[in-house]
């Protein structure tokens, strides 16, 4: 319904174990969901989702990628397909392994826990799960986002 926002919260855990909490947009003390799986259940029930970051948390952690806005990489299904393809659009994406606005999250194949990718692996996801938005181009080209989605889907499929 668009009334929620996602904020990353520092909770004393290491940066790679950070948890993302979903709070009611109108009541910042009311937690709606906590942790990757609960958040994904809500996010994936929507067609489009907007996420508000916790800038102070990200900035106080030296803009480390794992402290940024989350985007999730789902493992392939048994038939080799991917049920959900999250694509993160932002104008503040750049090729710096130590400074990123996005925390690319994937499941560990052994523990099945969600974890943030390191900065180098985050850069490797550009064009597939992470797309830099040149603001002027996105404004001037009516189908810019649709083109980027098509290219990201093609990259996901290995084309």
mmCIF file of C-alpha atoms in Angstrom:
data_model
loop_
_atom_site.group_PDB
_atom_site.id
_atom_site.type_symbol
_atom_site.label_atom_id
_atom_site.label_comp_id
_atom_site.label_asym_id
_atom_site.label_seq_id
_atom_site.Cartn_x
_atom_site.Cartn_y
_atom_site.Cartn_z
ATOM 1 C CA UNK A 1 0.000 0.000 0.000
ATOM 2 C CA UNK A 2 3.050 2.266 -0.110
ATOM 3 C CA UNK A 3 2.858 3.184 3.578
ATOM 4 C CA UNK A 4 6.046 1.410 4.635
ATOM 5 C CA UNK A 5 9.745 2.168 4.316
ATOM 6 C CA UNK A 6 12.832 0.055 4.864
ATOM 7 C CA UNK A 7 15.516 1.329 7.172
ATOM 8 C CA UNK A 8 18.745 -0.411 8.006
ATOM 9 C CA UNK A 9 19.407 -0.267 11.731
ATOM 10 C CA UNK A 10 22.722 -0.715 13.484
ATOM 11 C CA UNK A 11 22.215 -3.260 16.253
ATOM 12 C CA UNK A 12 25.710 -4.051 17.448
ATOM 13 C CA UNK A 13 26.176 -6.815 14.901
ATOM 14 C CA UNK A 14 29.018 -6.833 12.424
ATOM 15 C CA UNK A 15 28.386 -4.963 9.198
ATOM 16 C CA UNK A 16 28.011 -8.191 7.193
ATOM 17 C CA UNK A 17 25.344 -9.447 9.605
ATOM 18 C CA UNK A 18 23.257 -6.279 9.587
ATOM 19 C CA UNK A 19 19.515 -6.772 9.703
ATOM 20 C CA UNK A 20 17.014 -4.745 7.741
ATOM 21 C CA UNK A 21 13.823 -3.710 9.478
ATOM 22 C CA UNK A 22 10.604 -2.465 7.932
ATOM 23 C CA UNK A 23 8.786 0.288 9.810
ATOM 24 C CA UNK A 24 5.375 1.784 9.200
ATOM 25 C CA UNK A 25 5.790 4.999 7.212
ATOM 26 C CA UNK A 26 3.338 6.859 9.459
ATOM 27 C CA UNK A 27 4.648 5.435 12.757
ATOM 28 C CA UNK A 28 8.425 5.056 12.766
ATOM 29 C CA UNK A 29 8.297 3.079 16.018
ATOM 30 C CA UNK A 30 5.968 0.413 14.621
ATOM 31 C CA UNK A 31 8.017 -2.403 13.099
ATOM 32 C CA UNK A 32 6.201 -4.232 10.307
ATOM 33 C CA UNK A 33 8.876 -6.833 9.505
ATOM 34 C CA UNK A 34 12.425 -7.716 10.480
ATOM 35 C CA UNK A 35 15.143 -9.597 8.628
ATOM 36 C CA UNK A 36 15.613 -10.434 4.978
ATOM 37 C CA UNK A 37 12.973 -13.160 4.688
ATOM 38 C CA UNK A 38 10.179 -11.149 6.323
ATOM 39 C CA UNK A 39 11.056 -8.104 4.215
ATOM 40 C CA UNK A 40 11.156 -10.126 1.016
ATOM 41 C CA UNK A 41 7.742 -11.605 1.754
ATOM 42 C CA UNK A 42 6.293 -8.080 1.827
ATOM 43 C CA UNK A 43 8.380 -6.648 -1.016
ATOM 44 C CA UNK A 44 7.684 -9.563 -3.336
ATOM 45 C CA UNK A 45 3.950 -9.214 -2.797
ATOM 46 C CA UNK A 46 4.229 -5.811 -4.569
ATOM 47 C CA UNK A 47 4.899 -5.017 -8.226
ATOM 48 C CA UNK A 48 7.012 -1.943 -7.448
ATOM 49 C CA UNK A 49 8.581 -1.015 -4.158
ATOM 50 C CA UNK A 50 10.338 2.115 -2.939
ATOM 51 C CA UNK A 51 12.928 1.898 -0.186
ATOM 52 C CA UNK A 52 14.054 4.694 2.105
ATOM 53 C CA UNK A 53 17.528 4.185 3.456
ATOM 54 C CA UNK A 54 18.966 5.071 6.833
ATOM 55 C CA UNK A 55 21.524 7.612 5.630
ATOM 56 C CA UNK A 56 23.022 8.180 9.076
ATOM 57 C CA UNK A 57 23.690 4.446 9.515
ATOM 58 C CA UNK A 58 25.259 4.120 6.057
ATOM 59 C CA UNK A 59 27.352 7.275 6.471
ATOM 60 C CA UNK A 60 28.500 6.373 9.998
ATOM 61 C CA UNK A 61 29.751 3.051 8.562
ATOM 62 C CA UNK A 62 31.969 4.856 6.019
ATOM 63 C CA UNK A 63 29.498 4.286 3.157
ATOM 64 C CA UNK A 64 30.365 0.583 3.198
ATOM 65 C CA UNK A 65 28.351 -1.301 0.563
ATOM 66 C CA UNK A 66 26.932 -3.784 3.095
ATOM 67 C CA UNK A 67 25.366 -0.887 5.028
ATOM 68 C CA UNK A 68 23.533 0.552 2.033
ATOM 69 C CA UNK A 69 20.054 0.085 0.621
ATOM 70 C CA UNK A 70 19.378 -3.633 0.121
ATOM 71 C CA UNK A 71 18.731 -5.502 -3.102
ATOM 72 C CA UNK A 72 18.430 -9.287 -3.120
ATOM 73 C CA UNK A 73 19.787 -11.910 -5.508
ATOM 74 C CA UNK A 74 17.648 -15.020 -5.465
ATOM 75 C CA UNK A 75 19.190 -18.394 -6.189
ATOM 76 C CA UNK A 76 17.986 -20.267 -9.232
ATOM 77 C CA UNK A 77 14.969 -22.540 -8.890
ATOM 78 C CA UNK A 78 15.301 -26.259 -9.569
ATOM 79 C CA UNK A 79 14.465 -25.701 -13.245
ATOM 80 C CA UNK A 80 17.223 -23.077 -13.571
ATOM 81 C CA UNK A 81 14.849 -20.109 -13.626
ATOM 82 C CA UNK A 82 14.796 -17.223 -11.160
ATOM 83 C CA UNK A 83 11.418 -16.468 -9.578
ATOM 84 C CA UNK A 84 12.266 -12.892 -8.610
ATOM 85 C CA UNK A 85 14.669 -10.493 -10.278
ATOM 86 C CA UNK A 86 15.200 -7.454 -8.103
ATOM 87 C CA UNK A 87 16.694 -4.461 -9.900
ATOM 88 C CA UNK A 88 18.035 -1.510 -7.930
ATOM 89 C CA UNK A 89 18.041 1.881 -9.704
ATOM 90 C CA UNK A 90 19.955 4.822 -8.206
ATOM 91 C CA UNK A 91 21.900 7.831 -9.425
ATOM 92 C CA UNK A 92 24.587 7.322 -6.760
ATOM 93 C CA UNK A 93 26.025 4.039 -8.090
ATOM 94 C CA UNK A 94 29.682 4.088 -9.057
ATOM 95 C CA UNK A 95 32.664 1.763 -9.410
ATOM 96 C CA UNK A 96 34.100 2.024 -5.913
ATOM 97 C CA UNK A 97 34.330 -1.206 -3.923
ATOM 98 C CA UNK A 98 34.514 0.688 -0.622
ATOM 99 C CA UNK A 99 31.747 3.220 -1.211
ATOM 100 C CA UNK A 100 28.351 2.076 -2.450
ATOM 101 C CA UNK A 101 24.770 3.091 -1.767
ATOM 102 C CA UNK A 102 23.570 -0.473 -2.360
ATOM 103 C CA UNK A 103 23.955 -3.644 -0.290
ATOM 104 C CA UNK A 104 23.614 -6.596 -2.654
ATOM 105 C CA UNK A 105 22.342 -9.532 -0.573
ATOM 106 C CA UNK A 106 22.547 -13.221 -1.481
ATOM 107 C CA UNK A 107 21.940 -16.499 0.314
ATOM 108 C CA UNK A 108 24.939 -18.444 1.538
ATOM 109 C CA UNK A 109 24.730 -21.878 -0.118
ATOM 110 C CA UNK A 110 25.805 -23.648 3.088
ATOM 111 C CA UNK A 111 23.988 -21.786 5.876
ATOM 112 C CA UNK A 112 21.124 -20.388 3.730
ATOM 113 C CA UNK A 113 21.542 -17.102 5.617
ATOM 114 C CA UNK A 114 21.385 -13.826 3.724
ATOM 115 C CA UNK A 115 24.647 -11.893 3.555
ATOM 116 C CA UNK A 116 25.905 -8.771 1.838
ATOM 117 C CA UNK A 117 28.351 -9.151 -1.012
ATOM 118 C CA UNK A 118 31.723 -7.455 -0.722
ATOM 119 C CA UNK A 119 32.292 -4.259 -2.720
ATOM 120 C CA UNK A 120 34.051 -6.040 -5.609
ATOM 121 C CA UNK A 121 31.182 -8.538 -5.980
ATOM 122 C CA UNK A 122 28.696 -5.655 -5.765
ATOM 123 C CA UNK A 123 30.392 -3.969 -8.723
ATOM 124 C CA UNK A 124 30.056 -7.234 -10.688
ATOM 125 C CA UNK A 125 26.260 -6.993 -10.303
ATOM 126 C CA UNK A 126 26.044 -3.669 -12.152
ATOM 127 C CA UNK A 127 23.773 -3.930 -15.145
ATOM 128 C CA UNK A 128 22.081 -7.062 -13.818
ATOM 129 C CA UNK A 129 20.795 -6.244 -10.307
ATOM 130 C CA UNK A 130 22.198 -2.727 -9.863
ATOM 131 C CA UNK A 131 21.683 0.011 -12.470
ATOM 132 C CA UNK A 132 23.120 3.520 -12.305
ATOM 133 C CA UNK A 133 20.603 6.144 -13.370
ATOM 134 C CA UNK A 134 21.956 9.102 -15.342
ATOM 135 C CA UNK A 135 19.217 11.458 -14.204
ATOM 136 C CA UNK A 136 18.954 13.516 -17.385
ATOM 137 C CA UNK A 137 18.761 10.457 -19.676
ATOM 138 C CA UNK A 138 16.022 8.923 -17.534
ATOM 139 C CA UNK A 139 14.035 12.156 -17.793
ATOM 140 C CA UNK A 140 14.541 12.738 -21.516
ATOM 141 C CA UNK A 141 14.014 9.154 -22.700
ATOM 142 C CA UNK A 142 10.495 8.049 -21.874
ATOM 143 C CA UNK A 143 11.358 4.330 -22.122
ATOM 144 C CA UNK A 144 14.795 4.518 -20.440
ATOM 145 C CA UNK A 145 13.778 2.383 -17.440
ATOM 146 C CA UNK A 146 12.057 -0.185 -19.653
ATOM 147 C CA UNK A 147 15.214 -0.476 -21.760
ATOM 148 C CA UNK A 148 17.333 -0.970 -18.632
ATOM 149 C CA UNK A 149 14.985 -3.648 -17.298
ATOM 150 C CA UNK A 150 15.166 -5.517 -20.609
ATOM 151 C CA UNK A 151 18.975 -5.338 -20.608
ATOM 152 C CA UNK A 152 19.180 -6.497 -16.969
ATOM 153 C CA UNK A 153 16.872 -9.425 -17.723
ATOM 154 C CA UNK A 154 18.992 -10.379 -20.745
ATOM 155 C CA UNK A 155 22.149 -10.290 -18.606
ATOM 156 C CA UNK A 156 20.461 -12.411 -15.963
ATOM 157 C CA UNK A 157 19.703 -15.011 -18.627
ATOM 158 C CA UNK A 158 23.296 -14.897 -19.836
ATOM 159 C CA UNK A 159 22.797 -13.006 -23.099
#
